[in-house]
Structure formats: C-alpha cells, structure tokens
mmCIF file of C-alpha atoms (C1' of nucleotides) in Angstrom:
data_model
loop_
_atom_site.group_PDB
_atom_site.id
_atom_site.type_symbol
_atom_site.label_atom_id
_atom_site.label_comp_id
_atom_site.label_asym_id
_atom_site.label_seq_id
_atom_site.Cartn_x
_atom_site.Cartn_y
_atom_site.Cartn_z
ATOM 1 C CA MET A 1 5.672 4.498 0.655
ATOM 2 C CA LEU A 2 8.766 5.476 3.474
ATOM 3 C CA ASP A 3 7.701 7.956 5.898
ATOM 4 C CA ASP A 4 10.769 9.406 8.174
ATOM 5 C CA LEU A 5 12.316 7.069 10.146
ATOM 6 C CA ASP A 6 12.439 4.681 7.300
ATOM 7 C CA ARG A 7 14.022 6.783 5.045
ATOM 8 C CA ARG A 8 16.882 7.884 7.668
ATOM 9 C CA LEU A 9 17.603 4.554 8.810
ATOM 10 C CA LEU A 10 18.066 3.387 4.917
ATOM 11 C CA GLU A 11 20.583 6.519 5.125
ATOM 12 C CA SER A 12 22.106 5.116 7.744
ATOM 13 C CA LEU A 13 22.381 1.590 6.835
ATOM 14 C CA ILE A 14 24.097 2.166 3.530
ATOM 15 C CA LYS A 15 26.447 4.082 5.103
ATOM 16 C CA ASP A 16 27.429 0.469 7.124
ATOM 17 C CA SER A 17 25.126 -2.003 7.248
ATOM 18 C CA ARG A 18 26.762 -3.281 10.214
ATOM 19 C CA THR A 19 25.318 -0.303 12.710
ATOM 20 C CA SER A 20 23.984 -1.970 15.063
ATOM 21 C CA LEU A 21 19.894 -2.065 15.918
ATOM 22 C CA LYS A 22 21.368 0.295 19.397
ATOM 23 C CA GLU A 23 22.813 3.052 17.798
ATOM 24 C CA LEU A 24 20.131 2.642 14.859
ATOM 25 C CA ALA A 25 17.455 3.358 17.527
ATOM 26 C CA GLN A 26 19.433 6.699 19.113
ATOM 27 C CA GLN A 27 19.871 8.570 15.429
ATOM 28 C CA VAL A 28 16.228 7.634 14.955
ATOM 29 C CA GLY A 29 15.009 8.713 18.954
ATOM 30 C CA LEU A 30 13.141 4.643 18.697
ATOM 31 C CA SER A 31 13.763 1.830 21.230
ATOM 32 C CA SER A 32 15.857 -0.731 19.402
ATOM 33 C CA PRO A 33 13.162 -3.346 19.083
ATOM 34 C CA SER A 34 11.254 -0.887 17.345
ATOM 35 C CA VAL A 35 13.786 0.022 14.630
ATOM 36 C CA ALA A 36 14.167 -4.610 14.440
ATOM 37 C CA GLU A 37 10.524 -3.721 13.086
ATOM 38 C CA ARG A 38 11.095 -2.104 10.797
ATOM 39 C CA LEU A 39 13.959 -3.705 9.233
ATOM 40 C CA ARG A 40 12.327 -6.488 9.134
ATOM 41 C CA ARG A 41 9.267 -4.829 7.591
ATOM 42 C CA LEU A 42 11.202 -3.286 4.812
ATOM 43 C CA GLU A 43 13.121 -6.391 4.175
ATOM 44 C CA ASP A 44 9.488 -7.972 4.136
ATOM 45 C CA ARG A 45 8.434 -5.438 0.839
ATOM 46 C CA GLY A 46 11.131 -5.804 -0.779
ATOM 47 C CA VAL A 47 12.564 -2.636 -0.090
ATOM 48 C CA ILE A 48 15.998 -3.881 1.068
ATOM 49 C CA ARG A 49 16.645 -6.289 -1.125
ATOM 50 C CA ALA A 50 20.383 -7.692 0.845
ATOM 51 C CA PHE A 51 22.695 -6.549 3.109
ATOM 52 C CA THR A 52 26.032 -7.179 1.517
ATOM 53 C CA VAL A 53 29.447 -5.651 1.661
ATOM 54 C CA GLU A 54 30.943 -3.197 -1.781
ATOM 55 C CA ILE A 55 34.373 -4.930 -1.826
ATOM 56 C CA ASP A 56 36.552 -2.703 -4.565
ATOM 57 C CA PRO A 57 37.842 -4.523 -7.276
ATOM 58 C CA GLN A 58 40.439 -3.050 -7.769
ATOM 59 C CA ALA A 59 41.517 -4.280 -4.951
ATOM 60 C CA LEU A 60 42.020 -7.411 -5.478
ATOM 61 C CA GLY A 61 43.767 -7.025 -9.180
ATOM 62 C CA TYR A 62 41.252 -5.811 -10.994
ATOM 63 C CA THR A 63 42.893 -2.289 -12.610
ATOM 64 C CA LEU A 64 40.422 -2.209 -15.590
ATOM 65 C CA GLN A 65 36.866 -1.593 -16.205
ATOM 66 C CA ALA A 66 34.990 -1.615 -19.353
ATOM 67 C CA ILE A 67 31.365 -0.865 -20.474
ATOM 68 C CA VAL A 68 30.667 -3.569 -23.366
ATOM 69 C CA ARG A 69 27.259 -3.328 -25.937
ATOM 70 C CA ILE A 70 26.687 -6.353 -27.104
ATOM 71 C CA ARG A 71 24.394 -7.392 -30.442
ATOM 72 C CA PRO A 72 24.129 -10.659 -30.443
ATOM 73 C CA LEU A 73 23.654 -11.905 -34.615
ATOM 74 C CA PRO A 74 20.443 -13.686 -35.445
ATOM 75 C CA GLY A 75 19.729 -16.821 -33.530
ATOM 76 C CA LYS A 76 22.627 -16.354 -31.068
ATOM 77 C CA LEU A 77 20.405 -13.541 -28.000
ATOM 78 C CA HIS A 78 20.118 -17.112 -25.733
ATOM 79 C CA ILE A 79 23.081 -18.553 -25.890
ATOM 80 C CA VAL A 80 24.834 -15.190 -25.944
ATOM 81 C CA GLN A 81 22.849 -14.058 -22.810
ATOM 82 C CA LYS A 82 23.679 -17.931 -19.885
ATOM 83 C CA LEU A 83 27.245 -17.025 -21.365
ATOM 84 C CA ILE A 84 27.758 -13.601 -19.779
ATOM 85 C CA GLU A 85 25.744 -15.266 -17.305
ATOM 86 C CA GLU A 86 28.466 -17.286 -16.808
ATOM 87 C CA ILE A 87 31.484 -15.479 -16.919
ATOM 88 C CA PRO A 88 31.617 -14.012 -13.217
ATOM 89 C CA GLU A 89 34.222 -11.850 -14.640
ATOM 90 C CA PHE A 90 30.676 -9.424 -15.957
ATOM 91 C CA GLY A 91 29.113 -7.382 -12.555
ATOM 92 C CA GLU A 92 26.247 -6.553 -14.287
ATOM 93 C CA CYS A 93 24.139 -6.688 -17.499
ATOM 94 C CA ASP A 94 21.301 -5.605 -18.745
ATOM 95 C CA LYS A 95 19.266 -5.654 -21.664
ATOM 96 C CA VAL A 96 17.794 -2.490 -23.254
ATOM 97 C CA THR A 97 16.223 -1.371 -25.884
ATOM 98 C CA GLY A 98 18.256 -0.345 -28.843
ATOM 99 C CA ASP A 99 20.915 -1.257 -31.704
ATOM 100 C CA ASP A 100 22.438 -2.722 -28.728
ATOM 101 C CA CYS A 101 20.371 -6.162 -26.981
ATOM 102 C CA PHE A 102 22.728 -5.749 -23.958
ATOM 103 C CA VAL A 103 25.510 -3.404 -22.131
ATOM 104 C CA ALA A 104 27.579 -4.719 -19.353
ATOM 105 C CA ARG A 105 30.043 -4.541 -17.096
ATOM 106 C CA LEU A 106 33.270 -6.030 -17.877
ATOM 107 C CA PHE A 107 36.034 -6.234 -14.906
ATOM 108 C CA VAL A 108 39.342 -7.354 -15.720
ATOM 109 C CA ARG A 109 43.449 -7.221 -14.429
ATOM 110 C CA SER A 110 44.590 -7.371 -18.092
ATOM 111 C CA ILE A 111 44.330 -5.518 -21.057
ATOM 112 C CA GLY A 112 45.469 -9.869 -22.228
ATOM 113 C CA ASP A 113 42.212 -10.280 -19.678
ATOM 114 C CA LEU A 114 39.413 -8.403 -22.269
ATOM 115 C CA ASP A 115 41.324 -9.675 -25.828
ATOM 116 C CA LYS A 116 41.175 -12.969 -24.221
ATOM 117 C CA LEU A 117 36.735 -13.454 -22.887
ATOM 118 C CA LEU A 118 35.381 -11.042 -25.810
ATOM 119 C CA ASP A 119 37.001 -13.921 -27.821
ATOM 120 C CA ARG A 120 35.059 -15.693 -25.944
ATOM 121 C CA ILE A 121 31.248 -14.342 -27.322
ATOM 122 C CA ALA A 122 33.066 -13.181 -30.655
ATOM 123 C CA ASP A 123 31.203 -15.879 -33.104
ATOM 124 C CA LYS A 124 27.798 -14.734 -31.540
ATOM 125 C CA ALA A 125 27.730 -11.436 -31.020
ATOM 126 C CA GLU A 126 28.763 -7.855 -32.277
ATOM 127 C CA THR A 127 30.843 -6.139 -29.395
ATOM 128 C CA SER A 128 31.766 -2.613 -28.736
ATOM 129 C CA THR A 129 34.196 -2.295 -26.121
ATOM 130 C CA ALA A 130 34.681 1.809 -23.871
ATOM 131 C CA ILE A 131 37.268 1.794 -20.511
ATOM 132 C CA ILE A 132 36.217 3.016 -18.013
ATOM 133 C CA LYS A 133 38.763 5.785 -17.668
ATOM 134 C CA ALA A 134 37.134 7.162 -14.182
ATOM 135 C CA GLN A 135 33.753 6.601 -12.109
ATOM 136 C CA PRO A 136 32.130 9.719 -11.575
ATOM 137 C CA ILE A 137 29.693 8.814 -10.097
ATOM 138 C CA ARG A 138 29.983 4.930 -8.459
ATOM 139 C CA ARG A 139 27.485 2.970 -7.526
ATOM 140 C CA ARG A 140 24.144 4.348 -5.354
ATOM 141 C CA PRO A 141 20.495 4.035 -4.631
ATOM 142 C CA PRO A 142 18.041 6.028 -6.131
ATOM 143 C CA PRO A 143 16.418 9.484 -4.073
ATOM 144 C CA LEU A 144 14.657 7.730 -0.834
ATOM 145 C CA GLY A 145 13.316 10.964 -1.054
ATOM 146 C CA ALA A 146 9.365 12.521 -0.873
ATOM 147 C CA THR A 147 7.779 9.455 -2.889
ATOM 148 C CA ALA A 148 5.054 11.675 -3.624
ATOM 149 C CA SER A 149 4.480 11.254 -7.573
ATOM 150 C CA SER A 150 0.912 10.153 -7.393
ATOM 151 C CA LYS A 151 -0.101 12.592 -4.690
ATOM 152 C CA PRO A 152 -1.017 15.916 -6.110
ATOM 153 C CA MET B 1 45.950 -11.422 -1.896
ATOM 154 C CA LEU B 2 43.568 -12.978 -0.039
ATOM 155 C CA ASP B 3 43.967 -15.906 1.573
ATOM 156 C CA ASP B 4 40.828 -18.815 2.129
ATOM 157 C CA LEU B 5 39.195 -17.527 4.771
ATOM 158 C CA ASP B 6 39.142 -14.291 3.802
ATOM 159 C CA ARG B 7 37.655 -15.429 0.389
ATOM 160 C CA ARG B 8 35.157 -17.628 2.191
ATOM 161 C CA LEU B 9 34.301 -14.247 4.761
ATOM 162 C CA LEU B 10 33.344 -12.042 2.396
ATOM 163 C CA GLU B 11 31.380 -14.109 0.121
ATOM 164 C CA SER B 12 29.312 -14.625 3.492
ATOM 165 C CA LEU B 13 29.716 -10.939 4.283
ATOM 166 C CA ILE B 14 28.235 -10.717 0.190
ATOM 167 C CA LYS B 15 24.833 -12.781 0.713
ATOM 168 C CA ASP B 16 24.127 -11.320 4.578
ATOM 169 C CA SER B 17 26.778 -7.798 6.205
ATOM 170 C CA ARG B 18 24.765 -8.838 9.011
ATOM 171 C CA THR B 19 26.018 -11.748 10.260
ATOM 172 C CA SER B 20 27.130 -12.096 13.374
ATOM 173 C CA LEU B 21 30.927 -12.392 13.878
ATOM 174 C CA LYS B 22 30.152 -15.170 16.030
ATOM 175 C CA GLU B 23 28.095 -17.308 12.841
ATOM 176 C CA LEU B 24 31.104 -15.883 10.678
ATOM 177 C CA ALA B 25 34.128 -18.005 13.072
ATOM 178 C CA GLN B 26 31.744 -21.050 13.263
ATOM 179 C CA GLN B 27 31.881 -20.410 8.544
ATOM 180 C CA VAL B 28 35.127 -20.272 8.513
ATOM 181 C CA GLY B 29 36.910 -22.325 11.782
ATOM 182 C CA LEU B 30 37.704 -19.218 13.941
ATOM 183 C CA SER B 31 36.913 -17.752 16.839
ATOM 184 C CA SER B 32 35.038 -14.527 16.823
ATOM 185 C CA PRO B 33 38.209 -12.250 17.874
ATOM 186 C CA SER B 34 40.269 -13.488 15.333
ATOM 187 C CA VAL B 35 37.732 -13.241 12.751
ATOM 188 C CA ALA B 36 36.940 -9.442 13.898
ATOM 189 C CA GLU B 37 40.199 -8.911 13.111
ATOM 190 C CA ARG B 38 40.258 -10.083 9.745
ATOM 191 C CA LEU B 39 37.653 -8.269 8.690
ATOM 192 C CA ARG B 40 39.127 -5.236 10.188
ATOM 193 C CA ARG B 41 41.955 -5.661 8.175
ATOM 194 C CA LEU B 42 40.118 -5.605 4.920
ATOM 195 C CA GLU B 43 38.340 -2.936 5.384
ATOM 196 C CA ASP B 44 42.009 -1.372 6.196
ATOM 197 C CA ARG B 45 43.615 -2.885 3.212
ATOM 198 C CA GLY B 46 40.251 -1.125 1.245
ATOM 199 C CA VAL B 47 39.677 -4.388 -0.666
ATOM 200 C CA ILE B 48 35.263 -4.166 2.077
ATOM 201 C CA ARG B 49 34.747 -0.315 0.975
ATOM 202 C CA ALA B 50 31.757 -0.329 3.018
ATOM 203 C CA PHE B 51 29.072 -2.364 4.281
ATOM 204 C CA THR B 52 26.027 -1.870 2.693
ATOM 205 C CA VAL B 53 22.570 -2.244 2.141
ATOM 206 C CA GLU B 54 20.358 -2.965 -1.674
ATOM 207 C CA ILE B 55 17.936 -1.275 -1.954
ATOM 208 C CA ASP B 56 14.988 -2.130 -4.835
ATOM 209 C CA PRO B 57 13.773 0.909 -6.694
ATOM 210 C CA GLN B 58 11.069 -0.363 -7.740
ATOM 211 C CA ALA B 59 10.161 -0.890 -4.304
ATOM 212 C CA LEU B 60 10.478 3.172 -4.026
ATOM 213 C CA GLY B 61 8.438 3.654 -7.045
ATOM 214 C CA TYR B 62 11.477 3.417 -9.608
ATOM 215 C CA THR B 63 10.153 1.612 -12.493
ATOM 216 C CA LEU B 64 12.426 2.376 -15.164
ATOM 217 C CA GLN B 65 16.379 2.630 -15.694
ATOM 218 C CA ALA B 66 18.428 3.583 -18.732
ATOM 219 C CA ILE B 67 21.163 3.781 -19.404
ATOM 220 C CA VAL B 68 22.532 7.166 -21.151
ATOM 221 C CA ARG B 69 25.109 8.047 -23.590
ATOM 222 C CA ILE B 70 26.281 11.554 -22.624
ATOM 223 C CA ARG B 71 28.583 13.377 -25.341
ATOM 224 C CA PRO B 72 29.009 16.915 -23.290
ATOM 225 C CA LEU B 73 28.664 19.817 -26.116
ATOM 226 C CA PRO B 74 32.508 21.590 -26.942
ATOM 227 C CA GLY B 75 34.393 23.306 -23.970
ATOM 228 C CA LYS B 76 31.111 21.516 -21.993
ATOM 229 C CA LEU B 77 32.209 19.596 -20.089
ATOM 230 C CA HIS B 78 33.156 19.647 -16.587
ATOM 231 C CA ILE B 79 30.384 21.176 -16.579
ATOM 232 C CA VAL B 80 27.743 19.003 -17.787
ATOM 233 C CA GLN B 81 29.466 16.393 -15.252
ATOM 234 C CA LYS B 82 28.987 18.441 -11.929
ATOM 235 C CA LEU B 83 25.501 18.716 -13.188
ATOM 236 C CA ILE B 84 25.356 14.703 -13.678
ATOM 237 C CA GLU B 85 26.396 14.478 -9.579
ATOM 238 C CA GLU B 86 23.776 17.005 -9.472
ATOM 239 C CA ILE B 87 21.050 14.569 -10.284
ATOM 240 C CA PRO B 88 20.418 12.085 -7.821
ATOM 241 C CA GLU B 89 18.676 9.964 -9.858
ATOM 242 C CA PHE B 90 21.682 8.900 -11.735
ATOM 243 C CA GLY B 91 22.258 5.448 -10.054
ATOM 244 C CA GLU B 92 25.981 5.233 -11.783
ATOM 245 C CA CYS B 93 28.815 7.007 -13.960
ATOM 246 C CA ASP B 94 30.917 6.468 -15.724
ATOM 247 C CA LYS B 95 33.399 8.121 -18.218
ATOM 248 C CA VAL B 96 35.157 6.252 -20.440
ATOM 249 C CA THR B 97 37.193 5.731 -23.792
ATOM 250 C CA GLY B 98 35.041 6.582 -27.356
ATOM 251 C CA ASP B 99 32.848 8.972 -28.548
ATOM 252 C CA ASP B 100 30.498 8.581 -25.943
ATOM 253 C CA CYS B 101 32.553 10.603 -23.204
ATOM 254 C CA PHE B 102 29.947 9.089 -20.351
ATOM 255 C CA VAL B 103 28.172 6.072 -19.212
ATOM 256 C CA ALA B 104 25.226 6.391 -16.972
ATOM 257 C CA ARG B 105 22.238 5.132 -15.349
ATOM 258 C CA LEU B 106 19.598 6.806 -14.378
ATOM 259 C CA PHE B 107 16.082 5.847 -12.142
ATOM 260 C CA VAL B 108 13.124 7.091 -12.933
ATOM 261 C CA ARG B 109 9.448 6.460 -11.812
ATOM 262 C CA SER B 110 7.577 7.750 -15.389
ATOM 263 C CA ILE B 111 9.027 8.107 -19.366
ATOM 264 C CA GLY B 112 7.698 11.486 -18.229
ATOM 265 C CA ASP B 113 10.543 12.052 -15.132
ATOM 266 C CA LEU B 114 13.236 10.702 -17.930
ATOM 267 C CA ASP B 115 12.305 13.369 -20.232
ATOM 268 C CA LYS B 116 12.501 15.747 -17.236
ATOM 269 C CA LEU B 117 15.359 14.921 -16.544
ATOM 270 C CA LEU B 118 17.493 14.668 -19.993
ATOM 271 C CA ASP B 119 16.354 17.872 -20.503
ATOM 272 C CA ARG B 120 17.746 19.637 -18.204
ATOM 273 C CA ILE B 121 21.435 17.998 -19.950
ATOM 274 C CA ALA B 122 19.885 18.904 -24.139
ATOM 275 C CA ASP B 123 21.020 21.608 -24.395
ATOM 276 C CA LYS B 124 24.704 21.172 -22.687
ATOM 277 C CA ALA B 125 25.492 17.625 -24.345
ATOM 278 C CA GLU B 126 24.082 15.058 -27.292
ATOM 279 C CA THR B 127 22.772 12.180 -25.044
ATOM 280 C CA SER B 128 21.262 8.647 -26.290
ATOM 281 C CA THR B 129 18.773 6.857 -24.318
ATOM 282 C CA ALA B 130 18.542 2.968 -23.926
ATOM 283 C CA ILE B 131 15.640 1.556 -22.021
ATOM 284 C CA ILE B 132 16.200 -0.665 -19.310
ATOM 285 C CA LYS B 133 14.257 -4.011 -20.104
ATOM 286 C CA ALA B 134 15.667 -6.908 -18.318
ATOM 287 C CA GLN B 135 18.265 -7.902 -15.664
ATOM 288 C CA PRO B 136 20.150 -10.327 -16.639
ATOM 289 C CA ILE B 137 22.759 -10.028 -14.481
ATOM 290 C CA ARG B 138 22.214 -7.220 -11.192
ATOM 291 C CA ARG B 139 25.559 -6.041 -9.780
ATOM 292 C CA ARG B 140 27.837 -8.559 -8.140
ATOM 293 C CA PRO B 141 31.322 -7.759 -6.909
ATOM 294 C CA PRO B 142 33.646 -9.486 -9.094
ATOM 295 C CA PRO B 143 35.212 -13.207 -8.682
ATOM 296 C CA LEU B 144 37.197 -13.666 -5.635
ATOM 297 C CA GLY B 145 39.044 -16.700 -6.312
ATOM 298 C CA ALA B 146 42.798 -17.156 -7.348
ATOM 299 C CA THR B 147 44.667 -13.786 -7.413
ATOM 300 C CA ALA B 148 46.649 -15.878 -9.231
ATOM 301 C CA SER B 149 47.041 -13.371 -12.300
ATOM 302 C CA SER B 150 51.345 -12.404 -11.846
ATOM 303 C CA LYS B 151 52.307 -16.081 -10.610
ATOM 304 C CA PRO B 152 53.587 -18.156 -13.023
ATOM 305 C "C1'" DG C 1 69.409 -20.304 19.635
ATOM 306 C "C1'" DG C 2 67.510 -16.955 21.073
ATOM 307 C "C1'" DC C 3 63.659 -12.929 19.389
ATOM 308 C "C1'" DG C 4 60.600 -9.960 16.830
ATOM 309 C "C1'" DT C 5 55.768 -9.954 14.779
ATOM 310 C "C1'" DC C 6 51.805 -12.616 13.206
ATOM 311 C "C1'" DG C 7 47.887 -14.369 13.826
ATOM 312 C "C1'" DG C 8 45.993 -17.106 16.755
ATOM 313 C "C1'" DT C 9 42.559 -18.605 21.253
ATOM 314 C "C1'" DC C 10 40.420 -17.916 25.719
ATOM 315 C "C1'" DC C 11 37.595 -16.027 29.078
ATOM 316 C "C1'" DA C 12 35.316 -11.856 31.440
ATOM 317 C "C1'" DG C 13 33.531 -7.568 31.450
ATOM 318 C "C1'" DA C 14 30.711 -5.572 28.678
ATOM 319 C "C1'" DT C 15 27.164 -4.243 25.476
ATOM 320 C "C1'" DC C 16 23.350 -5.991 22.332
ATOM 321 C "C1'" DG C 17 18.838 -8.134 20.463
ATOM 322 C "C1'" DT C 18 15.213 -10.355 21.013
ATOM 323 C "C1'" DC C 19 10.737 -11.649 23.619
ATOM 324 C "C1'" DC C 20 6.863 -9.987 25.824
ATOM 325 C "C1'" DA C 21 3.748 -7.494 28.390
ATOM 326 C "C1'" DG C 22 1.274 -3.299 28.148
ATOM 327 C "C1'" DC C 23 -0.258 0.990 26.702
ATOM 328 C "C1'" DA C 24 -1.933 4.849 23.720
ATOM 329 C "C1'" DT C 25 -3.292 6.465 19.023
ATOM 330 C "C1'" DT C 26 -5.970 5.463 15.036
ATOM 331 C "C1'" DT C 27 -9.317 3.001 12.763
ATOM 332 C "C1'" DG C 28 -13.563 1.582 11.468
ATOM 333 C "C1'" DA C 29 -18.355 -0.227 12.755
ATOM 334 C "C1'" DC C 30 -22.960 0.424 14.338
ATOM 335 C "C1'" DG D 1 -20.238 9.056 19.434
ATOM 336 C "C1'" DT D 2 -18.789 4.989 21.716
ATOM 337 C "C1'" DC D 3 -16.413 -0.021 21.922
ATOM 338 C "C1'" DA D 4 -13.076 -2.615 19.769
ATOM 339 C "C1'" DA D 5 -9.606 -4.194 16.944
ATOM 340 C "C1'" DA D 6 -4.871 -3.175 15.019
ATOM 341 C "C1'" DT D 7 -0.853 -1.316 15.247
ATOM 342 C "C1'" DG D 8 3.611 0.630 16.460
ATOM 343 C "C1'" DC D 9 5.817 1.616 20.360
ATOM 344 C "C1'" DT D 10 8.218 1.584 25.281
ATOM 345 C "C1'" DG D 11 10.747 -0.976 29.271
ATOM 346 C "C1'" DG D 12 12.623 -4.337 31.475
ATOM 347 C "C1'" DA D 13 14.942 -9.077 31.419
ATOM 348 C "C1'" DC D 14 17.198 -12.469 29.794
ATOM 349 C "C1'" DG D 15 20.465 -14.863 27.202
ATOM 350 C "C1'" DA D 16 23.654 -14.131 22.668
ATOM 351 C "C1'" DT D 17 27.623 -11.546 21.342
ATOM 352 C "C1'" DC D 18 31.249 -8.088 20.994
ATOM 353 C "C1'" DT D 19 35.734 -6.618 22.622
ATOM 354 C "C1'" DG D 20 39.926 -5.919 25.001
ATOM 355 C "C1'" DG D 21 43.235 -7.992 27.763
ATOM 356 C "C1'" DA D 22 46.083 -12.192 28.405
ATOM 357 C "C1'" DC D 23 49.092 -15.333 26.853
ATOM 358 C "C1'" DC D 24 50.654 -18.942 22.788
ATOM 359 C "C1'" DG D 25 52.767 -21.117 19.452
ATOM 360 C "C1'" DA D 26 54.739 -21.054 14.428
ATOM 361 C "C1'" DC D 27 57.862 -18.246 12.442
ATOM 362 C "C1'" DG D 28 61.958 -15.999 9.972
ATOM 363 C "C1'" DC D 29 65.900 -13.459 11.373
ATOM 364 C "C1'" DC D 30 69.873 -12.475 12.799
#
DNA sequence: GGCGTCGGTCCAGATCGTCCAGCATTTGAC
DNA sequence: GTCAAATGCTGGACGATCTGGACCGACGCC
C-alpha cells in the first residue's frame, strides 16, 4: 500500500508539512521531481487528506476542553446533529454505537461558556460531560508501518 | 490576541499549509517578508503548534475507529497510561474527570484487531468501547474569531 | 521635539519548484 | 526469449519563490 519511501515522506511531513521538496528529497534519497510526484499521488489516492496546521487552543484562550456524550431525545437526532455541526466550539464529533449517540470534543474559554453551550442542546438531548484534565496523547495519525494485514 | 490578518493567514494555512508565502501575501494584502515574519511570530507565541499533514486512516487500511473509555483498576493508573501511550493504534487519549479515567480513540483494521488490542489492557483496567459509525465533525480547530472574552 | 521600537516595504542574491527529455527496469503478449 | 509499453527515476534549464538587509513611517514615551 505504502512503500518505505512514502512512509518516510509522510513521517517528515507529519513533523513539518512545510518542508521543501528539495529537503524531503535528500532525506529519502530521491530527486525533487520524484518527491513531487509521490506527494501528488499520495494526495490523489486520498492518503494525504490535507496539509494543515495544528493550532494550540490554549493560545487562543480556550483553556478548557471537555468530552461530551450526547443522547438526543426521541425524534431529535437530526436536529441535534445539525446543531452540533453549527457550533464551532465543537472540535470533533463522532457518531457511535451504544447508548450515547454522539461523542464530541468541546473547546471553551471558561466553565461559564461550557454551561452556555450545553444549554443550547439541553432541551433536545441528554448530555454527560467530562472535563479534560490532561492529554496523554494528542491527536496523532495511525501507524504507517507495514500495511501487511492481508498478506500471509 | 490575534488580529484580522493573523486570522486570515491561519484560515488559509488550515486549508493548505503548503501555500507559498507569496500567495498568502496576496491573499491578505501584505508583502511576503511580512507574512514570513507573522508566521514566525505565530510559531514563537505557540499559536501554531506545527505544520502537519492529515492522513486518512481508511486509506491505510484502518477501516474501523472506536472510542474507548478506560477505568484502570486500583493502583494501575500509571501502568495503564504508559501502556496506552505505547500502543500506536491509540490516536488520541484524554484524561478526564468522572468515573472513566481516560477516553481514547483507537484505529484498527478489523474487529479482531480491536479485540486483540483491548486484551492487552483488559487485566489492568475496565473498558467500554463504542464503535464509530460516522464522523459528523472531523477534527477542526477552535474558532479563531474575536478573542474577546475578557473585554466588556 | 527627539528617540526607540514595531511592523512594514523594496530589492537583490540565493534557493527552490517545475517542466522536459532521456534512461533503466518491469510487465505482459506473443 | 523478445519486443513494446508502462512506470518511475534523474539531471538540467528556467522561472518562481524565499531570505536577509537597508530603509521608512507610525506610535508611544520621555
């Protein structure tokens, strides 16, 4: 799926996506046109979804994060989902199996803000909120290594 | 905290962090040295944590994601945390208030893999697992707008 | 008013990216 | 086994981009 060169390119780009083609090229031992071509293909194949920037919420004043589990009241599922999508403070939301329909991450500046935001969905869903005290693992990609699950 | 120019630069970089300084410059109406200088300052201030690349887990064969809530058995908290950190399939882990001590995201290739990974912590913690069925909101940064929470 | 600082521009030399032609290796058909 | 096509790489040339330095104006502070 990915060869060793692709993997090394991705590793470098995960660390710094603004690395120049030339430098990537020397890191993996190719010419820069080859690297450009490989990156283009990784994008085409959808392996690279985007080159982006990681922003520190703290630095923007979002000193608090919470994980919110959301159980919409009967018949309110779609309204709730739409509501969540429209609130930009939700930084992530997954629809999951089990009692909790959604699990979402919320960025807020204060407990007051948290309360205000949750109030907006309180009449359409039950929520349980857990404040994040620490982040042992910050968002990271899955392992790139050995894509050998089908090979015997 | 951030002025309008910074915000626009960040917006552009969130969409594509490989955008050239020159193009960023025309987008916000500055010269490219100024843009370079602003980016440098955003990094210094810690607003920009990293330029990185978003990888599609599906494209690497990780067809399944799960949210796992983890309650270490008495006295096992640190061992469990260390274990989690060392398993690269955990793509995210937060330490939270409440009964569940950790909430983590797991990337796996199959239900079998899920079972195998959870077995590795089964004797040190109780876990509840929810399979992700859909992602209404994929990871996104908090709103950059109007950093005016302290101003009356 | 004088002065330092901050944030900006402009310019030139250095660096980088892209295009293209050409070469080696692999693949598949016969 | 051989040929042709396809694939993936390289090197060089040229245009685009980045970088560092000189300089400038606005602002706040003695």
